[in-house]
């Protein structure tokens, strides 16, 4: 698939909820949010952070088609909020992937990070993301495979700094497979 027209060949746009935003405990934010960590790990990338605390894939997909993007790669980290609210995660992810691809962009899905509660709901949401990635041949970062200790959580749902950094490191390795020249 050809890269989308962009000022930077190494460019990524991040779409997701509080996990990708680095948010927790209401309005708290990590000292180094995921977008900043990605910039540090892969300085060649122009990183645009479009993540929003509390956002669902269902809500974002409603506006996604009308948004302007310039990134070569679109990372989507939605799912937990949709799963917890019983929203149509599958359809929302597919719509965003179809639109991004129609624009000539590569897409990466992260899957759901681990939590300290709601394991069944998290697993169900992660299974949906994993299935969409497989069905649509989208690279899957498998954030659920990244180990975490309970002390590395800011609260029952949100990563603290160390766990967040490992999630971003895992994402960076997947981005390296999509755009090895940007590593």
PDB file of N, CA, C and O in Angstrom, residues 9-74:
ATOM      1  N   UNK A   9       7.665  11.373   6.030  1.00  0.00           N
ATOM      2  CA  UNK A   9       7.470   9.973   5.690  1.00  0.00           C
ATOM      3  C   UNK A   9       7.269   9.175   6.975  1.00  0.00           C
ATOM      4  O   UNK A   9       6.519   8.227   7.022  1.00  0.00           O
ATOM      5  N   UNK A  10       7.935   9.585   8.035  1.00  0.00           N
ATOM      6  CA  UNK A  10       7.819   8.924   9.333  1.00  0.00           C
ATOM      7  C   UNK A  10       6.828   9.709  10.186  1.00  0.00           C
ATOM      8  O   UNK A  10       7.211  10.615  10.924  1.00  0.00           O
ATOM      9  N   UNK A  11       5.566   9.371  10.051  1.00  0.00           N
ATOM     10  CA  UNK A  11       4.537  10.102  10.777  1.00  0.00           C
ATOM     11  C   UNK A  11       3.456   9.140  11.240  1.00  0.00           C
ATOM     12  O   UNK A  11       3.115   8.187  10.551  1.00  0.00           O
ATOM     13  N   UNK A  12       2.950   9.414  12.426  1.00  0.00           N
ATOM     14  CA  UNK A  12       1.945   8.545  13.025  1.00  0.00           C
ATOM     15  C   UNK A  12       0.925   9.396  13.766  1.00  0.00           C
ATOM     16  O   UNK A  12       1.279  10.411  14.370  1.00  0.00           O
ATOM     17  N   UNK A  13      -0.335   8.990  13.674  1.00  0.00           N
ATOM     18  CA  UNK A  13      -1.401   9.655  14.408  1.00  0.00           C
ATOM     19  C   UNK A  13      -2.004   8.639  15.367  1.00  0.00           C
ATOM     20  O   UNK A  13      -2.306   7.516  14.983  1.00  0.00           O
ATOM     21  N   UNK A  14      -2.154   9.063  16.616  1.00  0.00           N
ATOM     22  CA  UNK A  14      -2.610   8.191  17.686  1.00  0.00           C
ATOM     23  C   UNK A  14      -4.061   8.478  18.032  1.00  0.00           C
ATOM     24  O   UNK A  14      -4.404   9.606  18.399  1.00  0.00           O
ATOM     25  N   UNK A  15      -4.902   7.463  17.920  1.00  0.00           N
ATOM     26  CA  UNK A  15      -6.317   7.553  18.274  1.00  0.00           C
ATOM     27  C   UNK A  15      -6.576   6.560  19.400  1.00  0.00           C
ATOM     28  O   UNK A  15      -6.236   5.385  19.276  1.00  0.00           O
ATOM     29  N   UNK A  16      -7.154   7.030  20.470  1.00  0.00           N
ATOM     30  CA  UNK A  16      -7.442   6.132  21.566  1.00  0.00           C
ATOM     31  C   UNK A  16      -8.052   6.849  22.737  1.00  0.00           C
ATOM     32  O   UNK A  16      -8.388   8.031  22.671  1.00  0.00           O
ATOM     33  N   UNK A  17      -8.169   6.108  23.818  1.00  0.00           N
ATOM     34  CA  UNK A  17      -8.785   6.620  25.034  1.00  0.00           C
ATOM     35  C   UNK A  17      -7.712   7.006  26.052  1.00  0.00           C
ATOM     36  O   UNK A  17      -6.575   7.299  25.679  1.00  0.00           O
ATOM     37  N   UNK A  18      -8.065   6.989  27.325  1.00  0.00           N
ATOM     38  CA  UNK A  18      -7.151   7.441  28.378  1.00  0.00           C
ATOM     39  C   UNK A  18      -5.871   6.626  28.456  1.00  0.00           C
ATOM     40  O   UNK A  18      -4.829   7.157  28.863  1.00  0.00           O
ATOM     41  N   UNK A  19      -5.889   5.370  28.056  1.00  0.00           N
ATOM     42  CA  UNK A  19      -4.679   4.548  28.103  1.00  0.00           C
ATOM     43  C   UNK A  19      -3.623   5.132  27.163  1.00  0.00           C
ATOM     44  O   UNK A  19      -2.465   5.299  27.539  1.00  0.00           O
ATOM     45  N   UNK A  20      -4.010   5.467  25.939  1.00  0.00           N
ATOM     46  CA  UNK A  20      -3.067   6.052  24.980  1.00  0.00           C
ATOM     47  C   UNK A  20      -2.808   7.524  25.273  1.00  0.00           C
ATOM     48  O   UNK A  20      -1.765   8.062  24.914  1.00  0.00           O
ATOM     49  N   UNK A  21      -3.721   8.152  25.964  1.00  0.00           N
ATOM     50  CA  UNK A  21      -3.546   9.557  26.336  1.00  0.00           C
ATOM     51  C   UNK A  21      -2.617   9.701  27.545  1.00  0.00           C
ATOM     52  O   UNK A  21      -2.035  10.764  27.769  1.00  0.00           O
ATOM     53  N   UNK A  22      -2.488   8.608  28.309  1.00  0.00           N
ATOM     54  CA  UNK A  22      -1.684   8.671  29.532  1.00  0.00           C
ATOM     55  C   UNK A  22      -2.466   9.245  30.686  1.00  0.00           C
ATOM     56  O   UNK A  22      -1.894   9.765  31.639  1.00  0.00           O
ATOM     57  N   UNK A  23      -3.779   9.156  30.614  1.00  0.00           N
ATOM     58  CA  UNK A  23      -4.630   9.723  31.648  1.00  0.00           C
ATOM     59  C   UNK A  23      -5.021   8.712  32.699  1.00  0.00           C
ATOM     60  O   UNK A  23      -4.982   7.504  32.477  1.00  0.00           O
ATOM     61  N   UNK A  24      -5.383   9.224  33.879  1.00  0.00           N
ATOM     62  CA  UNK A  24      -5.904   8.384  34.957  1.00  0.00           C
ATOM     63  C   UNK A  24      -6.486   9.271  36.042  1.00  0.00           C
ATOM     64  O   UNK A  24      -6.252  10.485  36.060  1.00  0.00           O
ATOM     65  N   UNK A  25      -7.213   8.653  36.950  1.00  0.00           N
ATOM     66  CA  UNK A  25      -7.728   9.353  38.131  1.00  0.00           C
ATOM     67  C   UNK A  25      -8.340  10.703  37.787  1.00  0.00           C
ATOM     68  O   UNK A  25      -7.956  11.731  38.326  1.00  0.00           O
ATOM     69  N   UNK A  26      -9.254  10.693  36.841  1.00  0.00           N
ATOM     70  CA  UNK A  26      -9.909  11.937  36.443  1.00  0.00           C
ATOM     71  C   UNK A  26      -9.082  12.741  35.468  1.00  0.00           C
ATOM     72  O   UNK A  26      -8.961  12.387  34.309  1.00  0.00           O
ATOM     73  N   UNK A  27      -8.437  13.806  35.947  1.00  0.00           N
ATOM     74  CA  UNK A  27      -7.686  14.683  35.045  1.00  0.00           C
ATOM     75  C   UNK A  27      -6.168  14.535  35.169  1.00  0.00           C
ATOM     76  O   UNK A  27      -5.416  15.352  34.663  1.00  0.00           O
ATOM     77  N   UNK A  28      -5.716  13.486  35.832  1.00  0.00           N
ATOM     78  CA  UNK A  28      -4.271  13.253  35.962  1.00  0.00           C
ATOM     79  C   UNK A  28      -3.716  12.752  34.626  1.00  0.00           C
ATOM     80  O   UNK A  28      -4.412  12.090  33.868  1.00  0.00           O
ATOM     81  N   UNK A  29      -2.448  13.062  34.375  1.00  0.00           N
ATOM     82  CA  UNK A  29      -1.788  12.571  33.162  1.00  0.00           C
ATOM     83  C   UNK A  29      -0.365  12.184  33.517  1.00  0.00           C
ATOM     84  O   UNK A  29       0.278  12.837  34.350  1.00  0.00           O
ATOM     85  N   UNK A  30       0.125  11.138  32.896  1.00  0.00           N
ATOM     86  CA  UNK A  30       1.484  10.677  33.152  1.00  0.00           C
ATOM     87  C   UNK A  30       2.498  11.780  32.848  1.00  0.00           C
ATOM     88  O   UNK A  30       2.275  12.608  31.959  1.00  0.00           O
ATOM     89  N   UNK A  31       3.606  11.755  33.550  1.00  0.00           N
ATOM     90  CA  UNK A  31       4.669  12.725  33.300  1.00  0.00           C
ATOM     91  C   UNK A  31       5.157  12.610  31.861  1.00  0.00           C
ATOM     92  O   UNK A  31       5.415  13.607  31.203  1.00  0.00           O
ATOM     93  N   UNK A  32       5.285  11.374  31.371  1.00  0.00           N
ATOM     94  CA  UNK A  32       5.616  11.145  29.968  1.00  0.00           C
ATOM     95  C   UNK A  32       4.472  10.358  29.344  1.00  0.00           C
ATOM     96  O   UNK A  32       4.459   9.129  29.394  1.00  0.00           O
ATOM     97  N   UNK A  33       3.490  11.059  28.766  1.00  0.00           N
ATOM     98  CA  UNK A  33       2.383  10.362  28.109  1.00  0.00           C
ATOM     99  C   UNK A  33       2.898   9.519  26.934  1.00  0.00           C
ATOM    100  O   UNK A  33       4.005   9.743  26.432  1.00  0.00           O
ATOM    101  N   UNK A  34       2.108   8.556  26.490  1.00  0.00           N
ATOM    102  CA  UNK A  34       2.552   7.683  25.403  1.00  0.00           C
ATOM    103  C   UNK A  34       3.063   8.415  24.156  1.00  0.00           C
ATOM    104  O   UNK A  34       4.060   7.994  23.573  1.00  0.00           O
ATOM    105  N   UNK A  35       2.423   9.502  23.739  1.00  0.00           N
ATOM    106  CA  UNK A  35       2.898  10.224  22.544  1.00  0.00           C
ATOM    107  C   UNK A  35       4.316  10.747  22.767  1.00  0.00           C
ATOM    108  O   UNK A  35       5.172  10.655  21.874  1.00  0.00           O
ATOM    109  N   UNK A  36       4.595  11.277  23.947  1.00  0.00           N
ATOM    110  CA  UNK A  36       5.938  11.781  24.256  1.00  0.00           C
ATOM    111  C   UNK A  36       6.939  10.632  24.328  1.00  0.00           C
ATOM    112  O   UNK A  36       8.082  10.761  23.859  1.00  0.00           O
ATOM    113  N   UNK A  37       6.523   9.511  24.900  1.00  0.00           N
ATOM    114  CA  UNK A  37       7.408   8.347  24.963  1.00  0.00           C
ATOM    115  C   UNK A  37       7.744   7.854  23.555  1.00  0.00           C
ATOM    116  O   UNK A  37       8.897   7.501  23.271  1.00  0.00           O
ATOM    117  N   UNK A  38       6.754   7.833  22.667  1.00  0.00           N
ATOM    118  CA  UNK A  38       7.008   7.403  21.290  1.00  0.00           C
ATOM    119  C   UNK A  38       7.969   8.365  20.590  1.00  0.00           C
ATOM    120  O   UNK A  38       8.875   7.928  19.869  1.00  0.00           O
ATOM    121  N   UNK A  39       7.804   9.659  20.822  1.00  0.00           N
ATOM    122  CA  UNK A  39       8.736  10.636  20.233  1.00  0.00           C
ATOM    123  C   UNK A  39      10.164  10.397  20.735  1.00  0.00           C
ATOM    124  O   UNK A  39      11.128  10.525  19.988  1.00  0.00           O
ATOM    125  N   UNK A  40      10.289  10.065  22.005  1.00  0.00           N
ATOM    126  CA  UNK A  40      11.613   9.793  22.580  1.00  0.00           C
ATOM    127  C   UNK A  40      12.213   8.513  21.997  1.00  0.00           C
ATOM    128  O   UNK A  40      13.382   8.469  21.630  1.00  0.00           O
ATOM    129  N   UNK A  41      11.400   7.469  21.882  1.00  0.00           N
ATOM    130  CA  UNK A  41      11.883   6.181  21.386  1.00  0.00           C
ATOM    131  C   UNK A  41      12.167   6.179  19.887  1.00  0.00           C
ATOM    132  O   UNK A  41      13.075   5.494  19.424  1.00  0.00           O
ATOM    133  N   UNK A  42      11.355   6.918  19.143  1.00  0.00           N
ATOM    134  CA  UNK A  42      11.489   6.958  17.682  1.00  0.00           C
ATOM    135  C   UNK A  42      11.484   8.418  17.241  1.00  0.00           C
ATOM    136  O   UNK A  42      10.497   8.937  16.714  1.00  0.00           O
ATOM    137  N   UNK A  43      12.610   9.115  17.434  1.00  0.00           N
ATOM    138  CA  UNK A  43      12.650  10.554  17.160  1.00  0.00           C
ATOM    139  C   UNK A  43      12.422  10.938  15.701  1.00  0.00           C
ATOM    140  O   UNK A  43      12.118  12.101  15.417  1.00  0.00           O
ATOM    141  N   UNK A  44      12.509   9.990  14.782  1.00  0.00           N
ATOM    142  CA  UNK A  44      12.263  10.308  13.372  1.00  0.00           C
ATOM    143  C   UNK A  44      10.776  10.533  13.091  1.00  0.00           C
ATOM    144  O   UNK A  44      10.417  11.132  12.082  1.00  0.00           O
ATOM    145  N   UNK A  45       9.927  10.046  13.978  1.00  0.00           N
ATOM    146  CA  UNK A  45       8.490  10.166  13.769  1.00  0.00           C
ATOM    147  C   UNK A  45       7.962  11.540  14.142  1.00  0.00           C
ATOM    148  O   UNK A  45       8.294  12.085  15.182  1.00  0.00           O
ATOM    149  N   UNK A  46       7.088  12.042  13.289  1.00  0.00           N
ATOM    150  CA  UNK A  46       6.214  13.163  13.657  1.00  0.00           C
ATOM    151  C   UNK A  46       4.993  12.475  14.273  1.00  0.00           C
ATOM    152  O   UNK A  46       4.322  11.672  13.623  1.00  0.00           O
ATOM    153  N   UNK A  47       4.726  12.756  15.537  1.00  0.00           N
ATOM    154  CA  UNK A  47       3.635  12.104  16.261  1.00  0.00           C
ATOM    155  C   UNK A  47       2.531  13.115  16.526  1.00  0.00           C
ATOM    156  O   UNK A  47       2.778  14.172  17.109  1.00  0.00           O
ATOM    157  N   UNK A  48       1.324  12.788  16.083  1.00  0.00           N
ATOM    158  CA  UNK A  48       0.154  13.607  16.357  1.00  0.00           C
ATOM    159  C   UNK A  48      -0.730  12.814  17.312  1.00  0.00           C
ATOM    160  O   UNK A  48      -1.159  11.700  16.996  1.00  0.00           O
ATOM    161  N   UNK A  49      -0.979  13.381  18.476  1.00  0.00           N
ATOM    162  CA  UNK A  49      -1.762  12.711  19.516  1.00  0.00           C
ATOM    163  C   UNK A  49      -3.216  13.170  19.439  1.00  0.00           C
ATOM    164  O   UNK A  49      -3.542  14.304  19.765  1.00  0.00           O
ATOM    165  N   UNK A  50      -4.088  12.282  19.001  1.00  0.00           N
ATOM    166  CA  UNK A  50      -5.520  12.578  18.908  1.00  0.00           C
ATOM    167  C   UNK A  50      -6.306  11.778  19.957  1.00  0.00           C
ATOM    168  O   UNK A  50      -7.517  11.618  19.838  1.00  0.00           O
ATOM    169  N   UNK A  51      -5.607  11.258  20.950  1.00  0.00           N
ATOM    170  CA  UNK A  51      -6.268  10.467  21.995  1.00  0.00           C
ATOM    171  C   UNK A  51      -7.048  11.379  22.933  1.00  0.00           C
ATOM    172  O   UNK A  51      -6.707  12.545  23.118  1.00  0.00           O
ATOM    173  N   UNK A  52      -8.116  10.818  23.516  1.00  0.00           N
ATOM    174  CA  UNK A  52      -9.008  11.579  24.386  1.00  0.00           C
ATOM    175  C   UNK A  52      -9.429  10.690  25.557  1.00  0.00           C
ATOM    176  O   UNK A  52      -9.925   9.582  25.340  1.00  0.00           O
ATOM    177  N   UNK A  53      -9.257  11.177  26.762  1.00  0.00           N
ATOM    178  CA  UNK A  53      -9.723  10.431  27.935  1.00  0.00           C
ATOM    179  C   UNK A  53     -11.190  10.074  27.780  1.00  0.00           C
ATOM    180  O   UNK A  53     -12.004  10.919  27.424  1.00  0.00           O
ATOM    181  N   UNK A  54     -11.519   8.813  28.064  1.00  0.00           N
ATOM    182  CA  UNK A  54     -12.903   8.378  28.082  1.00  0.00           C
ATOM    183  C   UNK A  54     -13.547   8.128  26.732  1.00  0.00           C
ATOM    184  O   UNK A  54     -14.706   7.720  26.670  1.00  0.00           O
ATOM    185  N   UNK A  55     -12.816   8.347  25.660  1.00  0.00           N
ATOM    186  CA  UNK A  55     -13.415   8.210  24.329  1.00  0.00           C
ATOM    187  C   UNK A  55     -13.662   6.742  23.982  1.00  0.00           C
ATOM    188  O   UNK A  55     -12.907   5.858  24.366  1.00  0.00           O
ATOM    189  N   UNK A  56     -14.713   6.510  23.219  1.00  0.00           N
ATOM    190  CA  UNK A  56     -15.009   5.175  22.692  1.00  0.00           C
ATOM    191  C   UNK A  56     -14.713   5.137  21.202  1.00  0.00           C
ATOM    192  O   UNK A  56     -14.702   6.177  20.535  1.00  0.00           O
ATOM    193  N   UNK A  57     -14.499   3.931  20.694  1.00  0.00           N
ATOM    194  CA  UNK A  57     -14.340   3.773  19.243  1.00  0.00           C
ATOM    195  C   UNK A  57     -15.625   4.188  18.545  1.00  0.00           C
ATOM    196  O   UNK A  57     -15.592   4.775  17.460  1.00  0.00           O
ATOM    197  N   UNK A  58     -16.748   3.899  19.167  1.00  0.00           N
ATOM    198  CA  UNK A  58     -18.040   4.267  18.577  1.00  0.00           C
ATOM    199  C   UNK A  58     -18.150   5.773  18.386  1.00  0.00           C
ATOM    200  O   UNK A  58     -18.576   6.248  17.331  1.00  0.00           O
ATOM    201  N   UNK A  59     -17.749   6.531  19.397  1.00  0.00           N
ATOM    202  CA  UNK A  59     -17.802   7.994  19.286  1.00  0.00           C
ATOM    203  C   UNK A  59     -16.800   8.500  18.256  1.00  0.00           C
ATOM    204  O   UNK A  59     -17.125   9.350  17.428  1.00  0.00           O
ATOM    205  N   UNK A  60     -15.573   7.987  18.284  1.00  0.00           N
ATOM    206  CA  UNK A  60     -14.549   8.467  17.352  1.00  0.00           C
ATOM    207  C   UNK A  60     -14.903   8.105  15.924  1.00  0.00           C
ATOM    208  O   UNK A  60     -14.701   8.907  15.003  1.00  0.00           O
ATOM    209  N   UNK A  61     -15.446   6.922  15.707  1.00  0.00           N
ATOM    210  CA  UNK A  61     -15.754   6.521  14.326  1.00  0.00           C
ATOM    211  C   UNK A  61     -16.796   7.438  13.700  1.00  0.00           C
ATOM    212  O   UNK A  61     -16.810   7.625  12.485  1.00  0.00           O
ATOM    213  N   UNK A  62     -17.643   8.031  14.518  1.00  0.00           N
ATOM    214  CA  UNK A  62     -18.660   8.950  14.004  1.00  0.00           C
ATOM    215  C   UNK A  62     -18.041  10.212  13.413  1.00  0.00           C
ATOM    216  O   UNK A  62     -18.578  10.796  12.473  1.00  0.00           O
ATOM    217  N   UNK A  63     -16.896  10.632  13.938  1.00  0.00           N
ATOM    218  CA  UNK A  63     -16.244  11.843  13.432  1.00  0.00           C
ATOM    219  C   UNK A  63     -15.021  11.546  12.555  1.00  0.00           C
ATOM    220  O   UNK A  63     -14.542  12.423  11.843  1.00  0.00           O
ATOM    221  N   UNK A  64     -14.540  10.333  12.603  1.00  0.00           N
ATOM    222  CA  UNK A  64     -13.283   9.951  11.947  1.00  0.00           C
ATOM    223  C   UNK A  64     -13.276  10.260  10.452  1.00  0.00           C
ATOM    224  O   UNK A  64     -12.288  10.779   9.926  1.00  0.00           O
ATOM    225  N   UNK A  65     -14.368   9.951   9.773  1.00  0.00           N
ATOM    226  CA  UNK A  65     -14.420  10.143   8.317  1.00  0.00           C
ATOM    227  C   UNK A  65     -14.260  11.598   7.917  1.00  0.00           C
ATOM    228  O   UNK A  65     -13.729  11.900   6.856  1.00  0.00           O
ATOM    229  N   UNK A  66     -14.690  12.519   8.772  1.00  0.00           N
ATOM    230  CA  UNK A  66     -14.618  13.945   8.439  1.00  0.00           C
ATOM    231  C   UNK A  66     -13.349  14.629   8.911  1.00  0.00           C
ATOM    232  O   UNK A  66     -13.175  15.825   8.654  1.00  0.00           O
ATOM    233  N   UNK A  67     -12.473  13.905   9.597  1.00  0.00           N
ATOM    234  CA  UNK A  67     -11.248  14.505  10.118  1.00  0.00           C
ATOM    235  C   UNK A  67     -10.141  14.476   9.079  1.00  0.00           C
ATOM    236  O   UNK A  67     -10.052  13.541   8.290  1.00  0.00           O
ATOM    237  N   UNK A  68      -9.300  15.491   9.120  1.00  0.00           N
ATOM    238  CA  UNK A  68      -8.129  15.510   8.237  1.00  0.00           C
ATOM    239  C   UNK A  68      -6.966  14.847   8.945  1.00  0.00           C
ATOM    240  O   UNK A  68      -6.738  15.072  10.125  1.00  0.00           O
ATOM    241  N   UNK A  69      -6.261  14.009   8.221  1.00  0.00           N
ATOM    242  CA  UNK A  69      -5.079  13.326   8.729  1.00  0.00           C
ATOM    243  C   UNK A  69      -3.919  13.552   7.787  1.00  0.00           C
ATOM    244  O   UNK A  69      -4.111  13.712   6.590  1.00  0.00           O
ATOM    245  N   UNK A  70      -2.711  13.539   8.332  1.00  0.00           N
ATOM    246  CA  UNK A  70      -1.516  13.630   7.499  1.00  0.00           C
ATOM    247  C   UNK A  70      -0.562  12.480   7.773  1.00  0.00           C
ATOM    248  O   UNK A  70       0.400  12.296   7.067  1.00  0.00           O
ATOM    249  N   UNK A  71      -0.813  11.700   8.813  1.00  0.00           N
ATOM    250  CA  UNK A  71       0.091  10.632   9.210  1.00  0.00           C
ATOM    251  C   UNK A  71       0.106   9.470   8.244  1.00  0.00           C
ATOM    252  O   UNK A  71      -0.921   9.076   7.702  1.00  0.00           O
ATOM    253  N   UNK A  72       1.262   8.931   8.052  1.00  0.00           N
ATOM    254  CA  UNK A  72       1.426   7.732   7.223  1.00  0.00           C
ATOM    255  C   UNK A  72       0.796   6.519   7.912  1.00  0.00           C
ATOM    256  O   UNK A  72       0.240   5.634   7.266  1.00  0.00           O
ATOM    257  N   UNK A  73       0.904   6.487   9.257  1.00  0.00           N
ATOM    258  CA  UNK A  73       0.383   5.381  10.045  1.00  0.00           C
ATOM    259  C   UNK A  73      -0.657   5.915  11.019  1.00  0.00           C
ATOM    260  O   UNK A  73      -0.449   6.954  11.647  1.00  0.00           O
ATOM    261  N   UNK A  74      -1.745   5.185  11.156  1.00  0.00           N
ATOM    262  CA  UNK A  74      -2.787   5.502  12.123  1.00  0.00           C
ATOM    263  C   UNK A  74      -2.804   4.374  13.158  1.00  0.00           C
ATOM    264  O   UNK A  74      -2.984   3.214  12.799  1.00  0.00           O
TER     265      UNK A  74
END
